[in-house]
PDB file of C-alpha atoms in Angstrom:
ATOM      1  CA  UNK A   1     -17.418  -3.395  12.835  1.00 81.00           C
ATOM      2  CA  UNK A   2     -15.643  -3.992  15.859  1.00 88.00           C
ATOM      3  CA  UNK A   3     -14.122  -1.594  17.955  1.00 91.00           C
ATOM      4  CA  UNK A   4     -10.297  -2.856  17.089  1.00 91.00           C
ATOM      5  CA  UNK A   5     -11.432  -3.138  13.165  1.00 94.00           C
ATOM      6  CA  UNK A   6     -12.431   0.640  13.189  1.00 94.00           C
ATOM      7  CA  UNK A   7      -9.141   2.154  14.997  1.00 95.00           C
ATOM      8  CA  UNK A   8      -7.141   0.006  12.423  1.00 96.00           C
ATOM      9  CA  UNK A   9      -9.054   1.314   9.935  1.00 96.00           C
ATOM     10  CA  UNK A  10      -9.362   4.743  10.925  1.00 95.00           C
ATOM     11  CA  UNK A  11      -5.401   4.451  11.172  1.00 96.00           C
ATOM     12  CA  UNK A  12      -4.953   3.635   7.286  1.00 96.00           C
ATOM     13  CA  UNK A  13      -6.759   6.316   6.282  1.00 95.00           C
ATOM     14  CA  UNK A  14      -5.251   9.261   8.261  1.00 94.00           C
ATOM     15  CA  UNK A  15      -2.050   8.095   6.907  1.00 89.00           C
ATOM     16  CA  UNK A  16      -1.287   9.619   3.162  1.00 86.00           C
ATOM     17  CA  UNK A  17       1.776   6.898   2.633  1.00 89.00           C
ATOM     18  CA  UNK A  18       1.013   2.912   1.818  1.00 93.00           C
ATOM     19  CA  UNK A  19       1.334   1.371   5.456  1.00 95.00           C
ATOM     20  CA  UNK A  20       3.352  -2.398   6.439  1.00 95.00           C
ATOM     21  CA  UNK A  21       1.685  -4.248   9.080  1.00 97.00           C
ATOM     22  CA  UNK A  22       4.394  -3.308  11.750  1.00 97.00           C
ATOM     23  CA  UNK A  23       3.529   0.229  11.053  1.00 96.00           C
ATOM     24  CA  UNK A  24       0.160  -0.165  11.311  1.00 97.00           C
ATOM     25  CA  UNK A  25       0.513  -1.925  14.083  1.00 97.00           C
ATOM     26  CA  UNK A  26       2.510   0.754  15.841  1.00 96.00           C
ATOM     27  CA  UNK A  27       0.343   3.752  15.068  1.00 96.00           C
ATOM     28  CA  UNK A  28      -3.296   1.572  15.952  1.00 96.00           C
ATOM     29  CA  UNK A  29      -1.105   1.402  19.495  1.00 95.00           C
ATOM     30  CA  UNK A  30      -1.110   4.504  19.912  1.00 95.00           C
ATOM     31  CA  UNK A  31      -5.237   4.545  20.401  1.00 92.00           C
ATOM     32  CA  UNK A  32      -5.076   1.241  20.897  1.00 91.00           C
ATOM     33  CA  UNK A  33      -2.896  -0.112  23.318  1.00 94.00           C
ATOM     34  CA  UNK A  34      -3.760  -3.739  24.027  1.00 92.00           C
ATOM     35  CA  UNK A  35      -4.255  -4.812  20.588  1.00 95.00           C
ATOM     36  CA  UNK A  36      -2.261  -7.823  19.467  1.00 96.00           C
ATOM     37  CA  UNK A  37      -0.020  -7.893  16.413  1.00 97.00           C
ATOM     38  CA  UNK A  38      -2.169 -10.721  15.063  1.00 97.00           C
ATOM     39  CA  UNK A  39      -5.377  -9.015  15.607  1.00 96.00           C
ATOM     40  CA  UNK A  40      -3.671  -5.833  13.124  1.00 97.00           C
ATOM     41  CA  UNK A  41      -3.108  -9.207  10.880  1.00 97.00           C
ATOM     42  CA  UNK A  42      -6.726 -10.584  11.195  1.00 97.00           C
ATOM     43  CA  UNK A  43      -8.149  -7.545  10.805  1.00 97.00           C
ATOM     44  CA  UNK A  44      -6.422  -6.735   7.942  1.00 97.00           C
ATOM     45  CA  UNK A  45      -7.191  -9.837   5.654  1.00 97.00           C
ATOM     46  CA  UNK A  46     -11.188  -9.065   6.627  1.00 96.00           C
ATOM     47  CA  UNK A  47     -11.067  -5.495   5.400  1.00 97.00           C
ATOM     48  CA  UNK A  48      -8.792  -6.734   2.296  1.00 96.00           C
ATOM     49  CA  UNK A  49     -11.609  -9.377   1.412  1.00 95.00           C
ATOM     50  CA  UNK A  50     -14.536  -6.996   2.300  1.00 95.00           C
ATOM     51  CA  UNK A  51     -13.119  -4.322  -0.448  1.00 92.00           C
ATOM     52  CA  UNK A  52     -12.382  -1.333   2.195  1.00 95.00           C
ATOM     53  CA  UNK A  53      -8.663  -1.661   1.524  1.00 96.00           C
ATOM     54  CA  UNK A  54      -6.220  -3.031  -0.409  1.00 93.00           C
ATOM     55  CA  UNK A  55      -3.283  -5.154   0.138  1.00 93.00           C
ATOM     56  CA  UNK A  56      -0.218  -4.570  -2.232  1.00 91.00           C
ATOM     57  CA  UNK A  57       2.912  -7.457  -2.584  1.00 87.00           C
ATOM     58  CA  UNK A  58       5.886  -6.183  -3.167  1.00 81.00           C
ATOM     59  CA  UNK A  59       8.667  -9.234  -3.658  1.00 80.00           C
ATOM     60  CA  UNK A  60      11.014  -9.045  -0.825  1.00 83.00           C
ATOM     61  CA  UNK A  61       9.111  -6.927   0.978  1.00 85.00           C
ATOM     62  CA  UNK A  62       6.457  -6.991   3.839  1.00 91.00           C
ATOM     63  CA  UNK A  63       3.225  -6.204   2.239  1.00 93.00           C
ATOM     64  CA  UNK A  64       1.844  -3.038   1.713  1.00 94.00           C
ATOM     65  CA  UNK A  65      -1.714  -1.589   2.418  1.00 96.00           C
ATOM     66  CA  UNK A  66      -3.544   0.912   0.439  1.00 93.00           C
ATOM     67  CA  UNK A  67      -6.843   3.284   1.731  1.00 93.00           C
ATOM     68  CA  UNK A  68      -7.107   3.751  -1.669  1.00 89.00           C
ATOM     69  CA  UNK A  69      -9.619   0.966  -3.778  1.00 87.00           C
ATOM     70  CA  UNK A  70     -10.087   2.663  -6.731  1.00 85.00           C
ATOM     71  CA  UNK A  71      -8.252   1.131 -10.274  1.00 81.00           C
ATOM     72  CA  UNK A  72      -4.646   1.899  -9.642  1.00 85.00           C
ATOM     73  CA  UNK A  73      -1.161   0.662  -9.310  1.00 86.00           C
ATOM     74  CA  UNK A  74       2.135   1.600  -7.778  1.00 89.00           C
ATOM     75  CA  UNK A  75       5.459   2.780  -8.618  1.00 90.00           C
ATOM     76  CA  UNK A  76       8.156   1.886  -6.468  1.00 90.00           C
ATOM     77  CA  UNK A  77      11.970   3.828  -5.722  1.00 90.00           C
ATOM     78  CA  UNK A  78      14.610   1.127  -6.479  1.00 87.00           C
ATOM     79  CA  UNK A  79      16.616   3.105  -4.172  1.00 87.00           C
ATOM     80  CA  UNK A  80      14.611   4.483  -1.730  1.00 85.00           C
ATOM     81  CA  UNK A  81      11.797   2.018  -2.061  1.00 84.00           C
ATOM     82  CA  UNK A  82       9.096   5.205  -1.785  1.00 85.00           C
ATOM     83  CA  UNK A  83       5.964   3.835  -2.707  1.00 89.00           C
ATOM     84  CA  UNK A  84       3.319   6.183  -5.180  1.00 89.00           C
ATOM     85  CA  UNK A  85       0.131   5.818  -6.957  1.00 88.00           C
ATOM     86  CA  UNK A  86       0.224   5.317 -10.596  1.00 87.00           C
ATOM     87  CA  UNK A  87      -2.773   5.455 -13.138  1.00 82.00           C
ATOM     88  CA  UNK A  88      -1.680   3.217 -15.965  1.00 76.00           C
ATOM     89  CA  UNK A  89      -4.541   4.537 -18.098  1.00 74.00           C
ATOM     90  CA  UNK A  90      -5.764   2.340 -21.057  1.00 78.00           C
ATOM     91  CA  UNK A  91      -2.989  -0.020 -21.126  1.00 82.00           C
ATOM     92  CA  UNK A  92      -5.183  -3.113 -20.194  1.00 83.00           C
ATOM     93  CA  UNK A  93      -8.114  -1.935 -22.404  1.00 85.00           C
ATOM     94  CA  UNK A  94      -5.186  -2.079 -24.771  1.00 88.00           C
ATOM     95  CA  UNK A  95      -4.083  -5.951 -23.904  1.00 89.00           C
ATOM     96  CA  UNK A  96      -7.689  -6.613 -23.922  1.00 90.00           C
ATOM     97  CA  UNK A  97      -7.985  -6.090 -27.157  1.00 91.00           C
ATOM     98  CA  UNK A  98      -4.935  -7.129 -28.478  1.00 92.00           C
ATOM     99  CA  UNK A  99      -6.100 -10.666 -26.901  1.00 93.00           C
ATOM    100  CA  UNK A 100      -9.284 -10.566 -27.546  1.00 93.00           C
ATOM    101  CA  UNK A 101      -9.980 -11.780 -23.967  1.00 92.00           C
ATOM    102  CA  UNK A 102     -11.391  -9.563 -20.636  1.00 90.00           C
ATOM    103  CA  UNK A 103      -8.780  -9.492 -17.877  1.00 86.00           C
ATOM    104  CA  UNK A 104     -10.560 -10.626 -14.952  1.00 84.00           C
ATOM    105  CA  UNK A 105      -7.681  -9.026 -12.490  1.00 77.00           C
ATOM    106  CA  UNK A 106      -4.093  -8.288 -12.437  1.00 78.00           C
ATOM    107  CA  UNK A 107      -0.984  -7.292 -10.841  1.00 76.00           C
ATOM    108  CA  UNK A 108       0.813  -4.309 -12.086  1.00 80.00           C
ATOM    109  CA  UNK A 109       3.989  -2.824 -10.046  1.00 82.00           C
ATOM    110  CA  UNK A 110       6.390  -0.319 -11.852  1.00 87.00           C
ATOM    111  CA  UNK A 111       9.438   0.214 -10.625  1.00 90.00           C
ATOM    112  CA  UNK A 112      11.395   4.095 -10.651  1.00 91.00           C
ATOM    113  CA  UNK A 113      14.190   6.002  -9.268  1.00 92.00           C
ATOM    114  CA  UNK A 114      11.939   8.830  -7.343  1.00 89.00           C
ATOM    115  CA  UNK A 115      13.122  12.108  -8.061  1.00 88.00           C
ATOM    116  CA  UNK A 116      15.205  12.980  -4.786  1.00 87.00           C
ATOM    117  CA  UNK A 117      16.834   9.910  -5.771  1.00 90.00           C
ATOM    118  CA  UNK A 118      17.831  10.928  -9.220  1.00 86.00           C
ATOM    119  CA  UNK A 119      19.392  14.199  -7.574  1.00 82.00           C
ATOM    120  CA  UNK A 120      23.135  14.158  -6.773  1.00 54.00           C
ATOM    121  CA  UNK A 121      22.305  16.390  -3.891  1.00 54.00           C
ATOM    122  CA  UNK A 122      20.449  13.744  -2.108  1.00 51.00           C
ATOM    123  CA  UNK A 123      21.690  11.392   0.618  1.00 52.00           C
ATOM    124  CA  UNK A 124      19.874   7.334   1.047  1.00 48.00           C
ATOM    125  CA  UNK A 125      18.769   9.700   4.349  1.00 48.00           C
ATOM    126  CA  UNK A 126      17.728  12.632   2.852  1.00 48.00           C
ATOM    127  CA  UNK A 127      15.394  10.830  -0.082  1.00 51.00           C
ATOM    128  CA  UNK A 128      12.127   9.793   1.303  1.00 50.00           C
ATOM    129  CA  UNK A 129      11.977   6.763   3.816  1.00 46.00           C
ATOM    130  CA  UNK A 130      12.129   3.386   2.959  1.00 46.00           C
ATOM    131  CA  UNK A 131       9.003   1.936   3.394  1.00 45.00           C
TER     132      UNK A 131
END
């Protein structure tokens, strides 16, 4: 693994929250100085097709990456646009069955209002950042 592959990596998982590209970017620069938006982009794809990470699309939004590979999907703030795990349990065993056909992979985003968003004593500032 190269030396610009490992600080980029080592950068997604120190972070707890589901990084863009820019922010990558930004905090890799911090280690990394010289490195190249493109190589944060390059680098990215490799470890998305190798497994280590994963990429998550979010319509109208820059894409989203994830230190966590395990079976999982996301919940996103419709206000705030805070970004959270979310363990959708059996429900494809369920459509699996139902169809009588395996699901060979799938795309599964559920969108929320968080719940600093849902309190009236929240500001847009106050609620978490938009990611």
């Amino acid at each position: 693994m190269t030396k610009q592959r490992r600080v980029i990596l080592e950068t997604i998982k120190e972070n707890d929250k589901h990084m863009t590209p820019e922010e990558i970017y930004t905090k890799t620069r911090e280690k990394f100085p010289a490195i190249a938006m493109a190589t944060v982009y390059n680098n990215l794809n490799s470890l998305v097709r190798q497994g280590i990470i994963r990429r998550i699309q979010v319509p109208g939004s820059p894409d989203h990456y994830d230190r966590n590979t395990e079976k999982h999907e996301h919940l996103i703030c419709e206000k705030c646009g805070h970004m959270a795990d979310a363990d959708p349990g059996d429900f494809i065993s369920g459509i699996e069955q139902n169809l009588g056909i395996p699901i060979t992979r799938y795309n599964l985003t559920l969108y929320y209002i968080c719940p600093n968003c849902r309190t009236t004593s929240f500001t847009d500032s106050e609620c978490y950042p938009k990611q």
